[in-house]
GROMACS .gro file of C-alpha atoms in nm:
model
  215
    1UNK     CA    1  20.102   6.270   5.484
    2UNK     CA    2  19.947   6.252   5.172
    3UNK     CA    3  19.722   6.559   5.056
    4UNK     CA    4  19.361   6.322   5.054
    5UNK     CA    5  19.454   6.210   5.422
    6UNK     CA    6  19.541   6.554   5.547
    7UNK     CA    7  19.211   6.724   5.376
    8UNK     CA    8  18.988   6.432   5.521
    9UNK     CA    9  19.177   6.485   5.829
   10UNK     CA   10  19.067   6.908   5.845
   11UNK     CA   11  18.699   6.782   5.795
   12UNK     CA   12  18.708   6.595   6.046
   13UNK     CA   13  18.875   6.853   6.334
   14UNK     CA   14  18.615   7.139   6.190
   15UNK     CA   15  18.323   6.931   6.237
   16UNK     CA   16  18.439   6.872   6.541
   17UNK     CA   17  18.486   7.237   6.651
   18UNK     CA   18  18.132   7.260   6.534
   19UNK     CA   19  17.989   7.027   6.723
   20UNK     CA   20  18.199   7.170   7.046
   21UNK     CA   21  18.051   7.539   6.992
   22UNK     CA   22  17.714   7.385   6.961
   23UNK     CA   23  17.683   7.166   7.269
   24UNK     CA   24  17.861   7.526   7.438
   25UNK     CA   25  17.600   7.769   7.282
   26UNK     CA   26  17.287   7.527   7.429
   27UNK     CA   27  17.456   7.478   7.797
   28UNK     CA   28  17.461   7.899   7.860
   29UNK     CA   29  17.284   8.041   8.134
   30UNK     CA   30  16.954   8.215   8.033
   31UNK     CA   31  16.764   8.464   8.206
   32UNK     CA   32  16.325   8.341   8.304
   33UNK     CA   33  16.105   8.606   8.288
   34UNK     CA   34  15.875   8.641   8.630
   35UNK     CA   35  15.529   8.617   8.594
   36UNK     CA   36  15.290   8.928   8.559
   37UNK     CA   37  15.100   9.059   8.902
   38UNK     CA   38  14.716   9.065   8.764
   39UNK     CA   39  14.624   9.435   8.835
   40UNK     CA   40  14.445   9.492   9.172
   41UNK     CA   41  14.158   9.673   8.947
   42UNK     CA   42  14.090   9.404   8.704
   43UNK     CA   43  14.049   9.131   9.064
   44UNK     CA   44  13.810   9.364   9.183
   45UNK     CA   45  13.609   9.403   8.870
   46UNK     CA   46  13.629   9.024   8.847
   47UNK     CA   47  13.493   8.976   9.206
   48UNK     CA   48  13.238   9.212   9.143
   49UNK     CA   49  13.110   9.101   8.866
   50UNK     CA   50  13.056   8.742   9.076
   51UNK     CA   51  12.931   8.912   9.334
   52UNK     CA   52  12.626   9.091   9.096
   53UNK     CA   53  12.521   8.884   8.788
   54UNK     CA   54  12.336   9.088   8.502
   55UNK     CA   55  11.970   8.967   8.547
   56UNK     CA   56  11.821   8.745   8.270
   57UNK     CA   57  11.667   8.906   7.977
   58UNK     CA   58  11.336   9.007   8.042
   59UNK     CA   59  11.347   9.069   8.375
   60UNK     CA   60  11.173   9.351   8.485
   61UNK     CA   61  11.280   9.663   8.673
   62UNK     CA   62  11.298   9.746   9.014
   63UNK     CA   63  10.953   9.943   9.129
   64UNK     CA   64  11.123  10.190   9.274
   65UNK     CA   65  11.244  10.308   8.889
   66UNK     CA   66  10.942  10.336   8.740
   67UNK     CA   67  10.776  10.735   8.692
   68UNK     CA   68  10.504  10.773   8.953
   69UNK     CA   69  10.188  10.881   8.840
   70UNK     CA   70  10.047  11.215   8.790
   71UNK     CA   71   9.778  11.216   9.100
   72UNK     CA   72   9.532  11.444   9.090
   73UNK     CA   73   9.238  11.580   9.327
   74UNK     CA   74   8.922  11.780   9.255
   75UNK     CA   75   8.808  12.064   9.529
   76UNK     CA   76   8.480  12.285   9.504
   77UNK     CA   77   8.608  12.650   9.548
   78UNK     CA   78   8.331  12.831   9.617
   79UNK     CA   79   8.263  13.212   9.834
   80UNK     CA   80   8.378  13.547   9.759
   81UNK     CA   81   8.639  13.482   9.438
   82UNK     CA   82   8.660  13.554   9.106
   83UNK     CA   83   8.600  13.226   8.947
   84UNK     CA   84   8.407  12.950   9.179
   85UNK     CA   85   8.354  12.628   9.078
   86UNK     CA   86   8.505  12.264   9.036
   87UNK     CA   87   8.886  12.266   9.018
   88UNK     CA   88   9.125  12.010   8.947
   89UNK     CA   89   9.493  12.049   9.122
   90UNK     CA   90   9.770  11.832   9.205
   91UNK     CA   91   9.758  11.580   9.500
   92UNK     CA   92   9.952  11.814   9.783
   93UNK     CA   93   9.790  12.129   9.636
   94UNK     CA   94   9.721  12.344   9.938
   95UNK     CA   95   9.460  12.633  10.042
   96UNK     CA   96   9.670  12.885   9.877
   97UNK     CA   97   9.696  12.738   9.488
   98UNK     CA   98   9.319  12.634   9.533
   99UNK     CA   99   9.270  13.083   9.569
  100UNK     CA  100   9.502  13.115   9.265
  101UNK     CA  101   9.366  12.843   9.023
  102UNK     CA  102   8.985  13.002   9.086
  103UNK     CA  103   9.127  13.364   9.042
  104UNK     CA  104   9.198  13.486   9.356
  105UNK     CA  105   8.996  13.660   9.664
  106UNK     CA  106   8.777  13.934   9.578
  107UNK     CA  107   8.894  14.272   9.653
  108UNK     CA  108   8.846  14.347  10.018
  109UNK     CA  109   8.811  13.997  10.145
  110UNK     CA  110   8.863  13.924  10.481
  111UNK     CA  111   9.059  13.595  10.508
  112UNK     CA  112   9.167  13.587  10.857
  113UNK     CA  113   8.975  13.309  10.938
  114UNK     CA  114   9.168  13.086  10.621
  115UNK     CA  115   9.423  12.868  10.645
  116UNK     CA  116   9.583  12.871  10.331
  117UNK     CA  117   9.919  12.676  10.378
  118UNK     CA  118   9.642  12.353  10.474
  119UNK     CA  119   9.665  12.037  10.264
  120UNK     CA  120   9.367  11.983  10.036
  121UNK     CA  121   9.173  11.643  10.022
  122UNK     CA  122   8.957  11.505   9.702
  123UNK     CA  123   8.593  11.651   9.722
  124UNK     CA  124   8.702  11.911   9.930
  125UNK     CA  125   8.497  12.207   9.989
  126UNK     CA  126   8.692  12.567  10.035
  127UNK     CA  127   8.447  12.831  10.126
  128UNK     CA  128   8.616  13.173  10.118
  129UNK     CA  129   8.555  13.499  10.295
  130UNK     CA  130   8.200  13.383  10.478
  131UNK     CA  131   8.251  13.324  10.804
  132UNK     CA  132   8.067  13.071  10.991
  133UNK     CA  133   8.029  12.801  10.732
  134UNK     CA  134   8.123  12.414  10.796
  135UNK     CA  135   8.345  12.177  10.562
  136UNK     CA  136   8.183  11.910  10.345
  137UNK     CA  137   8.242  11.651  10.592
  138UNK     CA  138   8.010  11.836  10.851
  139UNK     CA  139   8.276  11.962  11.111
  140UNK     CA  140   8.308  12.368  11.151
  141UNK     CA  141   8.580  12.474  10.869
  142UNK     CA  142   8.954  12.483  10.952
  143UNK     CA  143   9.035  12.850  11.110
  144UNK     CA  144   8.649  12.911  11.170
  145UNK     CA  145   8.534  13.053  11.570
  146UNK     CA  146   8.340  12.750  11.589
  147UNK     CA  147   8.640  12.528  11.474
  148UNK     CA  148   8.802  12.656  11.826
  149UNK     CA  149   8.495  12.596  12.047
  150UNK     CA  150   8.371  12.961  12.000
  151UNK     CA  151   8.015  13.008  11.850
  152UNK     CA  152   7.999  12.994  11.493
  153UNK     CA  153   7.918  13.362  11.388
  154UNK     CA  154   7.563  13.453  11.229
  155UNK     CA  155   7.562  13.332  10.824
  156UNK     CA  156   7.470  13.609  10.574
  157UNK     CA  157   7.150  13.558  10.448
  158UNK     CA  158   7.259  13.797  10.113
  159UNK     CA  159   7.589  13.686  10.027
  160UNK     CA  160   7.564  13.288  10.110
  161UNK     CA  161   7.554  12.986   9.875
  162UNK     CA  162   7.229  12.756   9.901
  163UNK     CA  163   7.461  12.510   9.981
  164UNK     CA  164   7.616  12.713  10.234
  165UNK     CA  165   7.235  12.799  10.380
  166UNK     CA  166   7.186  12.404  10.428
  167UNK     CA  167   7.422  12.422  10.720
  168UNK     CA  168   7.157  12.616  10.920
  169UNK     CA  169   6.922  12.382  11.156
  170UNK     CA  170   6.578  12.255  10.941
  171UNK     CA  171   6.722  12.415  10.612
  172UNK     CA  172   6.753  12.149  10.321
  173UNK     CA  173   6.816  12.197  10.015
  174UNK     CA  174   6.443  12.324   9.879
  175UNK     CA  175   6.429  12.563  10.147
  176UNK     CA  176   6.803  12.709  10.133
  177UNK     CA  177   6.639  12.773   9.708
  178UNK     CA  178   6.389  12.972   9.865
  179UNK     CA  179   6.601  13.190  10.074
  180UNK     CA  180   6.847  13.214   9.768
  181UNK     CA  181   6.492  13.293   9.488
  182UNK     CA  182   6.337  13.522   9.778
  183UNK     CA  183   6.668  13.787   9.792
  184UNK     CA  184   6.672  13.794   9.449
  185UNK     CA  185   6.303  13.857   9.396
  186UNK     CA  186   6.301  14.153   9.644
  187UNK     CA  187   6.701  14.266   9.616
  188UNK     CA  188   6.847  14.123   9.957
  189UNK     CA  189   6.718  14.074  10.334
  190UNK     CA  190   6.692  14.402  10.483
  191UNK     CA  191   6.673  14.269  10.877
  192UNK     CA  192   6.624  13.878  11.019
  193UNK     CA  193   6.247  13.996  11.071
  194UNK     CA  194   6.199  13.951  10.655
  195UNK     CA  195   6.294  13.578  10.715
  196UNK     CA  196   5.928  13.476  10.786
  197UNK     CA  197   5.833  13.584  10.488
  198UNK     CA  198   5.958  13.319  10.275
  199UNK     CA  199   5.792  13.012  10.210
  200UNK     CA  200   5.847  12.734  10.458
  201UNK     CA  201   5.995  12.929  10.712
  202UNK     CA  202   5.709  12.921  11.031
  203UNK     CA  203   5.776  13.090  11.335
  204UNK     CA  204   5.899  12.733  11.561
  205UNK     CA  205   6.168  12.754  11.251
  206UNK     CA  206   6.252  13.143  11.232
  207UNK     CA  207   6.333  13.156  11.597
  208UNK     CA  208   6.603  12.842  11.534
  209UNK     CA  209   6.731  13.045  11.259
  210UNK     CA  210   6.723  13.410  11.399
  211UNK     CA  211   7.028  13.388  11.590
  212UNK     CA  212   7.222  13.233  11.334
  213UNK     CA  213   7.159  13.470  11.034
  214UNK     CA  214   7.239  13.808  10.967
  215UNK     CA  215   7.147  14.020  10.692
   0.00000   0.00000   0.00000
């Protein structure tokens, strides 16, 4: 054979052999990945957030968020403590922090007849340490004799409040002044008797009052 026949002749087996390991390379067996499992925690979090949609913008809270306000009441503390008057406490306040915000009982105070753990309303009054007295709304106060069908017990005519002399029968508030201007002028009631000596009392109206009064 001559040489240009045999060279053309080696091309021609080589690109051949080529062409062989080619088609063989592309026909092999190759291994298919199986597809991911989507995490059980990434479903849920997907269902969930289905199930609860962020609300639009703007969309206001629920109630049940917002700060509740700070209620208040105001209670007349009035009697045998250190500081009577007008107080202003917290809605729940009780018998007990109405006594501490108006200084405490004075010294020797009987408070038997007190309830102290009791609920306060607004425009409460709290009369401490004279017995006998009513509420504001009219009733006999909580803890009193008279609040458990006993008699109320006689009012001291030196050491009550005008406003606690109104409770009496026929006293208003001009004559419970004159009780209250006629101890001071003469330096307390000695007996009941010295009752009909202040102005506006008659007898018809001392012997309503006689049994109901003390000294």
């Amino acid at each position: 054979m001559e040489r240009r026949t045999l060279a053309a002749l080696v091309v021609v087996l080589v690109v051949a052999a080529l062409f062989a390991a080619q088609h063989f390379w592309s026909g092999r067996p190759q291994s298919v990945a199986a597809p991911e499992v989507v995490a059980h925690g990434v479903a849920g979090t997907a269902q969930e957030g289905l199930a609860e949609p962020d609300p639009p913008p703007g969309a206001t809270e629920p109630a049940a968020t917002a700060p509740a306000p700070d209620a208040r009441i105001v209670v007349d503390v009035s009697g045998k403590v250190r500081r009577p008057g007008v107080l202003r406490l917290p809605a729940g306040a009780r018998v007990e922090d109405a006594l501490a915000a108006a200084g405490g009982a004075e010294r020797g105070t009987d408070l038997t007849g007190l309830n102290r753990a009791r609920v306060l309303t607004d425009g409460e009054h709290v009369v401490v340490g004279v017995p006998g007295t009513v509420s504001a709304a009219g009733g006999p106060a909580p803890g009193s004799p008279a609040a458990a069908g006993a008699p109320a017990a006689p009012i001291s005519l030196n050491s009550s409040t005008a406003e606690q002399l109104e409770t009496l029968p026929g006293v208003g508030p001009v004559l419970a002044q004159h009780i209250v201007d006629h101890r001071t002028r003469v330096g307390g009631f000695r007996s009941v008797d010295e009752l009909r000596e202040v102005n506006g009392i008659g007898d018809r109206r001392f012997a309503d009052l006689r049994n109901r009064v003390r000294p």
